[in-house]
mmCIF file of C-alpha atoms in Angstrom:
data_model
loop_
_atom_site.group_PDB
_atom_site.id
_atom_site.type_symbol
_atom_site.label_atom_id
_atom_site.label_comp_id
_atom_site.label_asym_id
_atom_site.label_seq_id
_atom_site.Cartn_x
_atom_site.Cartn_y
_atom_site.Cartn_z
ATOM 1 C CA UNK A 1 12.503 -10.381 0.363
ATOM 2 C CA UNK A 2 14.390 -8.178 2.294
ATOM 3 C CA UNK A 3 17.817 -6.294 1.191
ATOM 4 C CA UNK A 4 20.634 -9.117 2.084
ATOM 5 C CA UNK A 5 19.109 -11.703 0.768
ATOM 6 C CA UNK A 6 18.468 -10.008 -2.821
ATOM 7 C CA UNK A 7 22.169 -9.189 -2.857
ATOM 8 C CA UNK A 8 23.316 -12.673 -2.506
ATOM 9 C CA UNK A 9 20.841 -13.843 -4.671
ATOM 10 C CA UNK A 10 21.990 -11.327 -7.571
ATOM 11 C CA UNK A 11 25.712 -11.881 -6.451
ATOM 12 C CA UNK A 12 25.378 -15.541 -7.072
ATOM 13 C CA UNK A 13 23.376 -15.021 -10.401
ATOM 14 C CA UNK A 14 26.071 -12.488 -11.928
ATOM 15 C CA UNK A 15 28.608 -15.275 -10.941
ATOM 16 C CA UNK A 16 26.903 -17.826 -12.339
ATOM 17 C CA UNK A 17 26.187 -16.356 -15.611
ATOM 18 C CA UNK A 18 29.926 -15.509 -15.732
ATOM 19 C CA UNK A 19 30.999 -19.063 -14.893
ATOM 20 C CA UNK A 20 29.189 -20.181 -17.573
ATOM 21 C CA UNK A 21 30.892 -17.722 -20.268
ATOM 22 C CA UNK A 22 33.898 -19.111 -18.912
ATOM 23 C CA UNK A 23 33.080 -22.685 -20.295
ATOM 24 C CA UNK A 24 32.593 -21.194 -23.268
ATOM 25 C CA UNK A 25 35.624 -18.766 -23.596
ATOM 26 C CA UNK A 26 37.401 -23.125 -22.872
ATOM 27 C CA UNK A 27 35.380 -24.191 -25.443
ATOM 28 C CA UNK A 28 36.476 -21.574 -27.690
ATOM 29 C CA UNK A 29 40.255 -21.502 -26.201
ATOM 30 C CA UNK A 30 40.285 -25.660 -26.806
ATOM 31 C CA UNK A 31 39.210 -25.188 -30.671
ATOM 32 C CA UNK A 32 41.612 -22.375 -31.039
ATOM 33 C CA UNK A 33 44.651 -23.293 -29.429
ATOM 34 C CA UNK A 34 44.573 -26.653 -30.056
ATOM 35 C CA UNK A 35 44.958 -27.273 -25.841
ATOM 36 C CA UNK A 36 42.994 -29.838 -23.817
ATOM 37 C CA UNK A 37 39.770 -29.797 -22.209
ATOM 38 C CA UNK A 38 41.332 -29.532 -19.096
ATOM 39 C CA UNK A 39 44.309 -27.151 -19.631
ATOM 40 C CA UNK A 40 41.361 -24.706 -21.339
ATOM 41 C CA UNK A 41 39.270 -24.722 -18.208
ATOM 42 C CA UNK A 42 41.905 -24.148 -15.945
ATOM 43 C CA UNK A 43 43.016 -20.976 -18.358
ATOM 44 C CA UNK A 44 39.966 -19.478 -18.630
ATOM 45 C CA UNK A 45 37.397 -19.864 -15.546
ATOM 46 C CA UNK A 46 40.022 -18.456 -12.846
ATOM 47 C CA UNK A 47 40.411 -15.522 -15.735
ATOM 48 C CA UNK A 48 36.857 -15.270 -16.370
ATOM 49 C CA UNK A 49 35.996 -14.786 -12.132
ATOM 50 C CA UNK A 50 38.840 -12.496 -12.146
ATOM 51 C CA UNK A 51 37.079 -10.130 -15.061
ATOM 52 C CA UNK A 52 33.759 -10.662 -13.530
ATOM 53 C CA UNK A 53 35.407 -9.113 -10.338
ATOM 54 C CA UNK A 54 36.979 -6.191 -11.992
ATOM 55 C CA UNK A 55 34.283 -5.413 -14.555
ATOM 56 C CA UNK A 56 31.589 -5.937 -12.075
ATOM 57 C CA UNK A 57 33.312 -3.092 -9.646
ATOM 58 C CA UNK A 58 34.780 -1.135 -11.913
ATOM 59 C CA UNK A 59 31.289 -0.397 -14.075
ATOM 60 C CA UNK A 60 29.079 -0.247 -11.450
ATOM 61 C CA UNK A 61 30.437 2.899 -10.150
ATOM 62 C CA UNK A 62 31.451 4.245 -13.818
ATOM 63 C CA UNK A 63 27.113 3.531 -14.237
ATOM 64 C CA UNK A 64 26.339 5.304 -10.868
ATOM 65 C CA UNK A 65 28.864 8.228 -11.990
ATOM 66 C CA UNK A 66 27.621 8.404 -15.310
ATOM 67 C CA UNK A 67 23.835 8.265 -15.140
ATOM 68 C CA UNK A 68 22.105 8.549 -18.329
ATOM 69 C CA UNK A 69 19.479 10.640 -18.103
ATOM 70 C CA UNK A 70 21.866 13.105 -16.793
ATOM 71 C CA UNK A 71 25.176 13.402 -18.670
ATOM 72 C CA UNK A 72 25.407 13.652 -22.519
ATOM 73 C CA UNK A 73 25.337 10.289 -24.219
ATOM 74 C CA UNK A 74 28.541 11.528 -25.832
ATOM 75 C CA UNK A 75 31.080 11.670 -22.856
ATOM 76 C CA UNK A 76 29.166 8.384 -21.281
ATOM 77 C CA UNK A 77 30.364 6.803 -24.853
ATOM 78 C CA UNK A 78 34.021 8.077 -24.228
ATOM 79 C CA UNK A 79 34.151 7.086 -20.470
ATOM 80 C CA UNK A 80 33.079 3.671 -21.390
ATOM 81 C CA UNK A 81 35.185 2.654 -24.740
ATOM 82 C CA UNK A 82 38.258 3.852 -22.882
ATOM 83 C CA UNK A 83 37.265 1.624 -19.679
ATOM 84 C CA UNK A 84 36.605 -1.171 -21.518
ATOM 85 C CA UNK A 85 39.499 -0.838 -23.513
ATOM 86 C CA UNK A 86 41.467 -0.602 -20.056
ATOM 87 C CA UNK A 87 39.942 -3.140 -18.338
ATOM 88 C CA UNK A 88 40.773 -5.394 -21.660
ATOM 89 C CA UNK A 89 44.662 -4.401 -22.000
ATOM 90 C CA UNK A 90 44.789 -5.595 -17.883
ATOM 91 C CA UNK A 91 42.373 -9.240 -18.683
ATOM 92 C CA UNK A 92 44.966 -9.680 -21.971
ATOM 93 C CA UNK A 93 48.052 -8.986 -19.465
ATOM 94 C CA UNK A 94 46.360 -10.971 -17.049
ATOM 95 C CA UNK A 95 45.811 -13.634 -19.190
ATOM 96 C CA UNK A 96 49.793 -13.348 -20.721
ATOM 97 C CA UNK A 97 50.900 -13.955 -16.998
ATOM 98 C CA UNK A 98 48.377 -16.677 -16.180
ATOM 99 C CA UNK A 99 49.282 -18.875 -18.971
ATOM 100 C CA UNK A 100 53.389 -18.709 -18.155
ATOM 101 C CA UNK A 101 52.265 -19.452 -14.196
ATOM 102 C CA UNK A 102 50.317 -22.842 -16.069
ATOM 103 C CA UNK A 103 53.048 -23.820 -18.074
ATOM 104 C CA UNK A 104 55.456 -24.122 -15.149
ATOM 105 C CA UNK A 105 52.461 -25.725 -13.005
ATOM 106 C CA UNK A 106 50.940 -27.900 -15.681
ATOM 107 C CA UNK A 107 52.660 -30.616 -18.757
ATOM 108 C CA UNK A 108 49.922 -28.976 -20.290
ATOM 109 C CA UNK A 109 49.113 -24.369 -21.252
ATOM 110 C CA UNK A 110 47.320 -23.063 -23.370
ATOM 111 C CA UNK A 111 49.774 -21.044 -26.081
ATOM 112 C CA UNK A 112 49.066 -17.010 -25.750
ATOM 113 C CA UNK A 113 50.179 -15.538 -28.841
ATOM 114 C CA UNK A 114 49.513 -12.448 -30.561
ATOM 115 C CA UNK A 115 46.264 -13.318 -32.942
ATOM 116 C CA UNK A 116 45.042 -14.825 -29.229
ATOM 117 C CA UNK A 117 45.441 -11.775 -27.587
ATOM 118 C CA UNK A 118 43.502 -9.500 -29.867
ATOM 119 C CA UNK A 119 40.826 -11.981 -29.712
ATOM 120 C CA UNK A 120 40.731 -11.471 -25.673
ATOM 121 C CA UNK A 121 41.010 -8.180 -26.130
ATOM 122 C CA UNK A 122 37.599 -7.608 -28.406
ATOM 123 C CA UNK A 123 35.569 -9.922 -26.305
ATOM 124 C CA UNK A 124 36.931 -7.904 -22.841
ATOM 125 C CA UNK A 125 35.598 -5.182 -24.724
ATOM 126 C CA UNK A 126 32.502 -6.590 -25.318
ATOM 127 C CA UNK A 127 31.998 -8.114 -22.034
ATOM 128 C CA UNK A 128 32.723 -5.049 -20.455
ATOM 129 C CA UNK A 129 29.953 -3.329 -22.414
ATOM 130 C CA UNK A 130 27.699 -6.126 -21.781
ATOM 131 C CA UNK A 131 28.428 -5.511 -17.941
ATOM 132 C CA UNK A 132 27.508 -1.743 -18.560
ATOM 133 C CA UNK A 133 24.537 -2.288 -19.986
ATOM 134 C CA UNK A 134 23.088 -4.764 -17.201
ATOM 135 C CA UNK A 135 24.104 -2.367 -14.477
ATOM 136 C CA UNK A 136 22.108 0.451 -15.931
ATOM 137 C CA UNK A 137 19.328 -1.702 -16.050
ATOM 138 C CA UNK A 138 19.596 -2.882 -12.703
ATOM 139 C CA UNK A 139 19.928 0.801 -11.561
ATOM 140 C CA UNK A 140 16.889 1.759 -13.771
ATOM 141 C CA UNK A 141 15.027 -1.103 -12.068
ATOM 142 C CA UNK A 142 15.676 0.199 -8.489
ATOM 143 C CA UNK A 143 15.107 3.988 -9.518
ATOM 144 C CA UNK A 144 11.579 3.135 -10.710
ATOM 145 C CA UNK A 145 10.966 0.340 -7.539
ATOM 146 C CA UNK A 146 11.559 3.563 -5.549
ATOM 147 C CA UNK A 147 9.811 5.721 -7.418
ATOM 148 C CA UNK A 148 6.754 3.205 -7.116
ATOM 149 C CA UNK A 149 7.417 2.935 -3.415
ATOM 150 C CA UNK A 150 7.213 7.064 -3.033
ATOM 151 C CA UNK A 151 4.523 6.974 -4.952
ATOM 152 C CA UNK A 152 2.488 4.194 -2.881
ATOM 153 C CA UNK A 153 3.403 5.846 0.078
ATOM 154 C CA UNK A 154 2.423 9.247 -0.837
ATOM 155 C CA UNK A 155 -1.308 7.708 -1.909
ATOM 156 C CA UNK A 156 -1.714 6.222 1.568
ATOM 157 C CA UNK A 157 -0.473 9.577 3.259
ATOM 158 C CA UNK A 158 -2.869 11.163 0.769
ATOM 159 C CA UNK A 159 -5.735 8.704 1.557
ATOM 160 C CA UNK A 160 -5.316 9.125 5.462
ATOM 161 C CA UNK A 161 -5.454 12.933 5.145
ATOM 162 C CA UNK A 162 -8.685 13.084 3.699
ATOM 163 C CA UNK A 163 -9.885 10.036 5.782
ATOM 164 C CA UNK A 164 -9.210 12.432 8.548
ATOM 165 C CA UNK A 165 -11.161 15.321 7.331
ATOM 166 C CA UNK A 166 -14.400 13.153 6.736
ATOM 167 C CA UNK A 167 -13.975 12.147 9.774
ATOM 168 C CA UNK A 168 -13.676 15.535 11.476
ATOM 169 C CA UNK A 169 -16.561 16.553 9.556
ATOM 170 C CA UNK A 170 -18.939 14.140 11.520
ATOM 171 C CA UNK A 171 -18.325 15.175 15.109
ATOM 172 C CA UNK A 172 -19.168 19.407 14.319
ATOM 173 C CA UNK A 173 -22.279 18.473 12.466
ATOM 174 C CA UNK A 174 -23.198 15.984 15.332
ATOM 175 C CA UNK A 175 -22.163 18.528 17.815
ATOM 176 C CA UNK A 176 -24.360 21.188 16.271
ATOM 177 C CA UNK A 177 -27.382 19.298 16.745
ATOM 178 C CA UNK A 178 -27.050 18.071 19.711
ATOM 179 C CA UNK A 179 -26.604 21.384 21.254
ATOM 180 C CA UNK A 180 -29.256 23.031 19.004
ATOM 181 C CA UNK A 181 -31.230 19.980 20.921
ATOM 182 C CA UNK A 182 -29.962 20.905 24.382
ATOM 183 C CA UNK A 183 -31.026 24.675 24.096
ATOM 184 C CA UNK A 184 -34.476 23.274 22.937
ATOM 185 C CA UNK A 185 -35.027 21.360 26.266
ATOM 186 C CA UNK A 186 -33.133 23.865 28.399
ATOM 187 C CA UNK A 187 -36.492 26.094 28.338
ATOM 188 C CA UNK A 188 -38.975 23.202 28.474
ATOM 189 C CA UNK A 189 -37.365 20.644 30.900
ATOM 190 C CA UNK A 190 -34.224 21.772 32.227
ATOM 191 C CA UNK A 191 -33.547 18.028 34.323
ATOM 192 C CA UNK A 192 -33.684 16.311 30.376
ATOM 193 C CA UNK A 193 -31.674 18.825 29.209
ATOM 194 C CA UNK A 194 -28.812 18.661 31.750
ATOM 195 C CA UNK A 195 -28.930 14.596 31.459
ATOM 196 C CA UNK A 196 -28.453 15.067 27.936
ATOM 197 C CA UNK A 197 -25.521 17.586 28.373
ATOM 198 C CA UNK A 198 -24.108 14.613 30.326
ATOM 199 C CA UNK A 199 -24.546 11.998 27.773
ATOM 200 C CA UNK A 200 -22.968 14.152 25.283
ATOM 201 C CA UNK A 201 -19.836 14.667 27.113
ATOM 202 C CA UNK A 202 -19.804 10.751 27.820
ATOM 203 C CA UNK A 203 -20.325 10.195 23.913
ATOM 204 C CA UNK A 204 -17.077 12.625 23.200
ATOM 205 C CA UNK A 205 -14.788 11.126 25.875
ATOM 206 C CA UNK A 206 -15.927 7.757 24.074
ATOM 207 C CA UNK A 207 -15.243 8.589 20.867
ATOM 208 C CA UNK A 208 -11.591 9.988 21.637
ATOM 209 C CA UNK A 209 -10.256 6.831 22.291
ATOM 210 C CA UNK A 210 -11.737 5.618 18.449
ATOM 211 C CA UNK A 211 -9.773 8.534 16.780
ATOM 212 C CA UNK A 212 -6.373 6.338 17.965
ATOM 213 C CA UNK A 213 -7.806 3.913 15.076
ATOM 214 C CA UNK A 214 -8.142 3.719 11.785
ATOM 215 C CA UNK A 215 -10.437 0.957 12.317
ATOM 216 C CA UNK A 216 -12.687 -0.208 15.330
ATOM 217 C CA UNK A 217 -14.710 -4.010 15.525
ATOM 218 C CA UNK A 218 -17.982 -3.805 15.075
ATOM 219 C CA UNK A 219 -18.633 -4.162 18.080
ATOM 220 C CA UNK A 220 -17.477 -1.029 19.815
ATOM 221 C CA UNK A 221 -19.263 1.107 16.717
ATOM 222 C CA UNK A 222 -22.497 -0.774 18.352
ATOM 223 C CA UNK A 223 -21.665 0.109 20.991
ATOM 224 C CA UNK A 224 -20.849 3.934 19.887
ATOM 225 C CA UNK A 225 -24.637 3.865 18.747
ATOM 226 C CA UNK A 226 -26.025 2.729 22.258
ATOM 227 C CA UNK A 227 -24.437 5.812 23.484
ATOM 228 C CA UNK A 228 -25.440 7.776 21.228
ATOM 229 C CA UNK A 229 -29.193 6.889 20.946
ATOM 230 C CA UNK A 230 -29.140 7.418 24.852
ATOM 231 C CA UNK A 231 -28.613 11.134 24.149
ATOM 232 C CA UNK A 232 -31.175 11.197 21.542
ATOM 233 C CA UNK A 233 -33.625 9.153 23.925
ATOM 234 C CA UNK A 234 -33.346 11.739 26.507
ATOM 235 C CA UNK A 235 -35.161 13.960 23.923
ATOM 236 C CA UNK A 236 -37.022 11.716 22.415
ATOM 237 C CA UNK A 237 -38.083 9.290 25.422
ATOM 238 C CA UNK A 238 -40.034 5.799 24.672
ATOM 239 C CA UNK A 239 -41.021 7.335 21.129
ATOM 240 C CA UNK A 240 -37.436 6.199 19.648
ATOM 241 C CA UNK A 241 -36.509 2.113 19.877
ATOM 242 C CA UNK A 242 -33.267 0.863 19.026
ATOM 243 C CA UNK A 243 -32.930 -2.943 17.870
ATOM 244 C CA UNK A 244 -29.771 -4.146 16.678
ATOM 245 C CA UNK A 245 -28.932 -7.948 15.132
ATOM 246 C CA UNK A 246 -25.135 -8.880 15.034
ATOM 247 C CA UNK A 247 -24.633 -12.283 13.366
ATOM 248 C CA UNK A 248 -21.966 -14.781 14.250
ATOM 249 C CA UNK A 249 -18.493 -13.967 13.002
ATOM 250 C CA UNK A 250 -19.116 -10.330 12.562
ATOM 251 C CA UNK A 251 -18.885 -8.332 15.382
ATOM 252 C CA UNK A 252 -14.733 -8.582 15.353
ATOM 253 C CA UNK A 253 -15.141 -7.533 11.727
ATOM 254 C CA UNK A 254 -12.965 -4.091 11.718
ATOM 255 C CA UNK A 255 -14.731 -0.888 10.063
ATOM 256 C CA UNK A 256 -14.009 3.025 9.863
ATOM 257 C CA UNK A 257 -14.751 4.486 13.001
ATOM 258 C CA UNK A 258 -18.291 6.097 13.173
ATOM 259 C CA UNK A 259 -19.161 5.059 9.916
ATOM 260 C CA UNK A 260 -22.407 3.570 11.378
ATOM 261 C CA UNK A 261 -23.408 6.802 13.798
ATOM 262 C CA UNK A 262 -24.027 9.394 10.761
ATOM 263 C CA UNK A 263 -26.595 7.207 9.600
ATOM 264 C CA UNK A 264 -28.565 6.468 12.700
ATOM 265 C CA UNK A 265 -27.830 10.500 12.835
ATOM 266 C CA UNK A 266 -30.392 10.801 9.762
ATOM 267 C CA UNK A 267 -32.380 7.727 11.334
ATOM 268 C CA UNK A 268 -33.652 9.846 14.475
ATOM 269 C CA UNK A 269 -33.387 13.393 12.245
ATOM 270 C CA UNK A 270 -35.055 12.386 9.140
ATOM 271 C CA UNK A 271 -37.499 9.652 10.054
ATOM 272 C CA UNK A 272 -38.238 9.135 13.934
ATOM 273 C CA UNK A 273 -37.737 12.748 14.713
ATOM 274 C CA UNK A 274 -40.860 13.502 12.100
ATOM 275 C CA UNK A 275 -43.157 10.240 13.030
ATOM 276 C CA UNK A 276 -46.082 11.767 16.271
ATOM 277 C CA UNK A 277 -46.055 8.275 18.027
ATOM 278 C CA UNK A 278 -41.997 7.598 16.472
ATOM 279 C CA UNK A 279 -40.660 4.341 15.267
ATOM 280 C CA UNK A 280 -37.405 1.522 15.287
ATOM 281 C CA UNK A 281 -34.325 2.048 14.414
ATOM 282 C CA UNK A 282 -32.237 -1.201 13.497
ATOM 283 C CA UNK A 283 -29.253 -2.014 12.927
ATOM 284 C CA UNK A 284 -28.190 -5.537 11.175
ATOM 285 C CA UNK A 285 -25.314 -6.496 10.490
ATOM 286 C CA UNK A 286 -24.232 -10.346 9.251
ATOM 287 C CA UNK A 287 -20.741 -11.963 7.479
ATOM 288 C CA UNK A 288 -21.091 -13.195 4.275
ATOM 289 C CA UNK A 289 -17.704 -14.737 3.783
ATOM 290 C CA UNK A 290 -15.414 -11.973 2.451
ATOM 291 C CA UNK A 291 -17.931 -9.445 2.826
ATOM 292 C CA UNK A 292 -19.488 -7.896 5.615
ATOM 293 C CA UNK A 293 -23.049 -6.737 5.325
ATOM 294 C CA UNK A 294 -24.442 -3.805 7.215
ATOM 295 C CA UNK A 295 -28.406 -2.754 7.132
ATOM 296 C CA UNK A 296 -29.400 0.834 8.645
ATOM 297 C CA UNK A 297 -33.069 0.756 8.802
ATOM 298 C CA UNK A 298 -35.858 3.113 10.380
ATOM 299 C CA UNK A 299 -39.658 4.037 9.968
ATOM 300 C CA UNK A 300 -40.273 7.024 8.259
ATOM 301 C CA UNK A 301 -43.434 8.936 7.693
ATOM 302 C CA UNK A 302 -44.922 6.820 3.996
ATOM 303 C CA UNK A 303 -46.824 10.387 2.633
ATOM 304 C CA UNK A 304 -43.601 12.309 3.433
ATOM 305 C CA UNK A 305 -40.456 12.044 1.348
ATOM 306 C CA UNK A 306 -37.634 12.321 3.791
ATOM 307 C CA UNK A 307 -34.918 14.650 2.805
ATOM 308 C CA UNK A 308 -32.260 12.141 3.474
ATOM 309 C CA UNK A 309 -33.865 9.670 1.102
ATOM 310 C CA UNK A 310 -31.977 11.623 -1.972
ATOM 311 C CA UNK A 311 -28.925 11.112 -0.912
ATOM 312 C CA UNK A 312 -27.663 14.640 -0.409
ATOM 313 C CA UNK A 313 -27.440 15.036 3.031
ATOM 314 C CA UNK A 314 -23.868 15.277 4.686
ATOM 315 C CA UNK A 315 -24.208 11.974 6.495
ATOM 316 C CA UNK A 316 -24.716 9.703 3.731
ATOM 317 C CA UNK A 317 -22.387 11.497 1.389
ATOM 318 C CA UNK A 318 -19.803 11.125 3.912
ATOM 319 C CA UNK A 319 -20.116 7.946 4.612
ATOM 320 C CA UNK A 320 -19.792 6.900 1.075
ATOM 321 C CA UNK A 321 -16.978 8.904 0.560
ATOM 322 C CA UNK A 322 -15.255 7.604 3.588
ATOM 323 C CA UNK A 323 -16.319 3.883 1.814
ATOM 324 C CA UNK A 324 -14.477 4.959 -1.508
ATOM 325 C CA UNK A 325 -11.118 6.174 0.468
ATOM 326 C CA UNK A 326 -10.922 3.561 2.457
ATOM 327 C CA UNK A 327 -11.849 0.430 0.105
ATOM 328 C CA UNK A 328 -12.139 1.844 -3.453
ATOM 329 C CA UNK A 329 -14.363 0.153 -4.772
ATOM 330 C CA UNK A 330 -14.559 -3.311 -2.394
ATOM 331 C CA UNK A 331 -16.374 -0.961 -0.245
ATOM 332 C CA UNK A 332 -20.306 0.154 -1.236
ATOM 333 C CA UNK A 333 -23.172 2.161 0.064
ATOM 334 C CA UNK A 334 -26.869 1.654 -1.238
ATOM 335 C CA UNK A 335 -30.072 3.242 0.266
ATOM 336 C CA UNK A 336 -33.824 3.428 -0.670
ATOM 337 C CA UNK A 337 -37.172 4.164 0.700
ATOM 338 C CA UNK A 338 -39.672 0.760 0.293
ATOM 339 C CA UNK A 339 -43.270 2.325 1.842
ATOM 340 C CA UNK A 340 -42.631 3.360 5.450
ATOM 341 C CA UNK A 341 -39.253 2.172 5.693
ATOM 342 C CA UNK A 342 -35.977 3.558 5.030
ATOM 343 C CA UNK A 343 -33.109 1.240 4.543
ATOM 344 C CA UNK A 344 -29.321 2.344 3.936
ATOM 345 C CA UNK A 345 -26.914 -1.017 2.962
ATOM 346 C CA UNK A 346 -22.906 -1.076 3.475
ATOM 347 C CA UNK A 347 -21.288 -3.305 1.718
ATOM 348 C CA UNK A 348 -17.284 -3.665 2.810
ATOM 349 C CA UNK A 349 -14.355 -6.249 3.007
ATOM 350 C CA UNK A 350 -14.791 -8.458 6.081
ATOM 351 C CA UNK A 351 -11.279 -7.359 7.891
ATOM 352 C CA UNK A 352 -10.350 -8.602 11.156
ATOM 353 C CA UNK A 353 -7.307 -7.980 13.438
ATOM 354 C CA UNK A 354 -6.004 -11.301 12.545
ATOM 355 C CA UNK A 355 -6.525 -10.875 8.748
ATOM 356 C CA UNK A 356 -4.586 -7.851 9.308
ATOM 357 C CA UNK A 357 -1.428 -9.519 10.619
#
């Protein structure tokens, strides 16, 4: 609901609720008086919209002038009674003049006299008040929506910050390897080495136009590891396979970029990199309504524990704290070695660009 129309909305509400103390100050005016029905109506509802006017004004800014947590309940006391007691004095002289303008108009007036009066005057008093009281709730009401606003947005700003730095963690550590891998092959085949050098500075102009995004389809981070494994293939040659599976309905599912590329990272380091004749890498991914399901998976040496089977290794801690910024806890990571297999299991909300919207 957007600012006008909760205006109007509370505008027609504070009119409403006035209009109906009106028919009751008639009510009260018709067993008091002795007038009619119709001669108490016409007395009080033009009075009662006219106090709703000036009371509705007049303690509004007294409430924004006086707030409470900020001036002593003592002089807030004093500004009010003597407001009230104001804005009472003009409703009673109001009310004086209305009634002789009604006799002259109407057979019919309702009779101010002097026990009348101090009657009006009490309940001005007390409407005032009441007036008072709702404004400074309404103003509490908006100081705390804001406050819960600033606070909202200062959690996302929060939660994008450090989604930044896991991100900028990945590319360094990837960097580092791959060069640590280039000066490797410079000395043994210089032609594999330069290809790779290549590839590398393919992968990086590729991923610049993913840091734009919070979130990429699955699709380009698929693509992301084709590139990637290219690199590593240079090294590794026909000794590392990449398979991939995308069922239907998830490859526009959105992700965080390069969530995916750490753990095909560990894949090649931790498990083909160690095998003599090497192994599979897969990737499946498949939409389970609400949920998308991811499945890293690689061969791994069985009589050799791989050190990224633990857990501790920066690529799968980083992906599951990238997981926990950016879903809470919609959002899971789950891997374990089964014989010579190595399987790592995202679990995440399947968002698309549409859902988004």
């Amino acid at each position: 609901m957007n600012g006008g129309s909760w205006a109007r909305r509370s505008v027609a509400l504070y009119l409403l609720a006035w209009l109906m103390l009106g028919v009751l100050l008639a009510g009260l005016v018709n067993a008091g008086t002795g007038a009619g029905p119709a001669a108490s109506l016409v007395f009080t509802l033009p009075l009662t919209l006219f106090y709703a006017s000036a009371c509705g004004f007049s303690a509004y800014y007294l409430c924004r002038a006086y707030p409470l947590g900020q001036r002593r309940l003592g002089a807030v006391l004093s500004v009010f009674f003597f407001s009230a007691l104001s804005a009472a004095v003009l409703w009673c002289a109001a009310a004086s003049a209305w009634a002789s303008l009604c006799t002259l108009l109407m057979a019919e007036a309702v009779e101010v006299t002097r026990p009348f009066v101090a009657v009006m005057l009490g309940i001005g008093m007390l409407l005032y008040w009441m007036t008072a009281v709702a404004h400074y709730l309404v103003l509490e009401f908006e100081r705390a929506r804001r406050a819960e606003t600033r606070e909202l947005e200062s959690r996302l700003l929060a939660q994008d910050a450090e989604l930044r730095m896991l991100r900028t963690q990945i590319d360094p550590h990837f960097l580092f390897n791959s060069l640590n891998s280039i000066s490797a092959l410079t000395g043994i085949d210089p032609g594999r080495a330069r290809d790779m050098t290549l590839q590398l500075a393919g992968f990086f102009r590729q991923t610049l136009g993913l840091e734009v995004h919070r979130k990429v389809a699955l699709s380009d981070e698929v693509a992301l590891l084709e590139r990637f494994l290219a690199i590593e293939q240079v090294r590794f040659g026909p000794r590392l396979v990449f398979a991939h599976h995308v069922g239907e309905g998830a490859s526009e599912c959105l992700l965080p970029p390069m969530i995916l590329q750490p753990l095909v990272e560990n894949a090649v380091k931790h498990g083909i990199g160690q095998l003599l004749d090497g192994g599979t890498i897969a990737v499946l991914a498949e939409r389970a309504g609400s949920l998308l399901r991811i499945r890293v998976e690689n061969d791994i040496d069985p009589d050799e524990a791989g050190s990224h089977a633990g857990g501790k290794g920066i690529g799968l801690v980083n992906v599951r704290q990238r997981l926990a910024a950016a879903y809470g806890r919609e959002g899971s990571v789950h891997w374990a070695r089964e014989g010579d297999k190595f399987r790592v299991d995202l679990v995440l909300p399947a968002e698309t660009k549409m859902s988004e919207k």
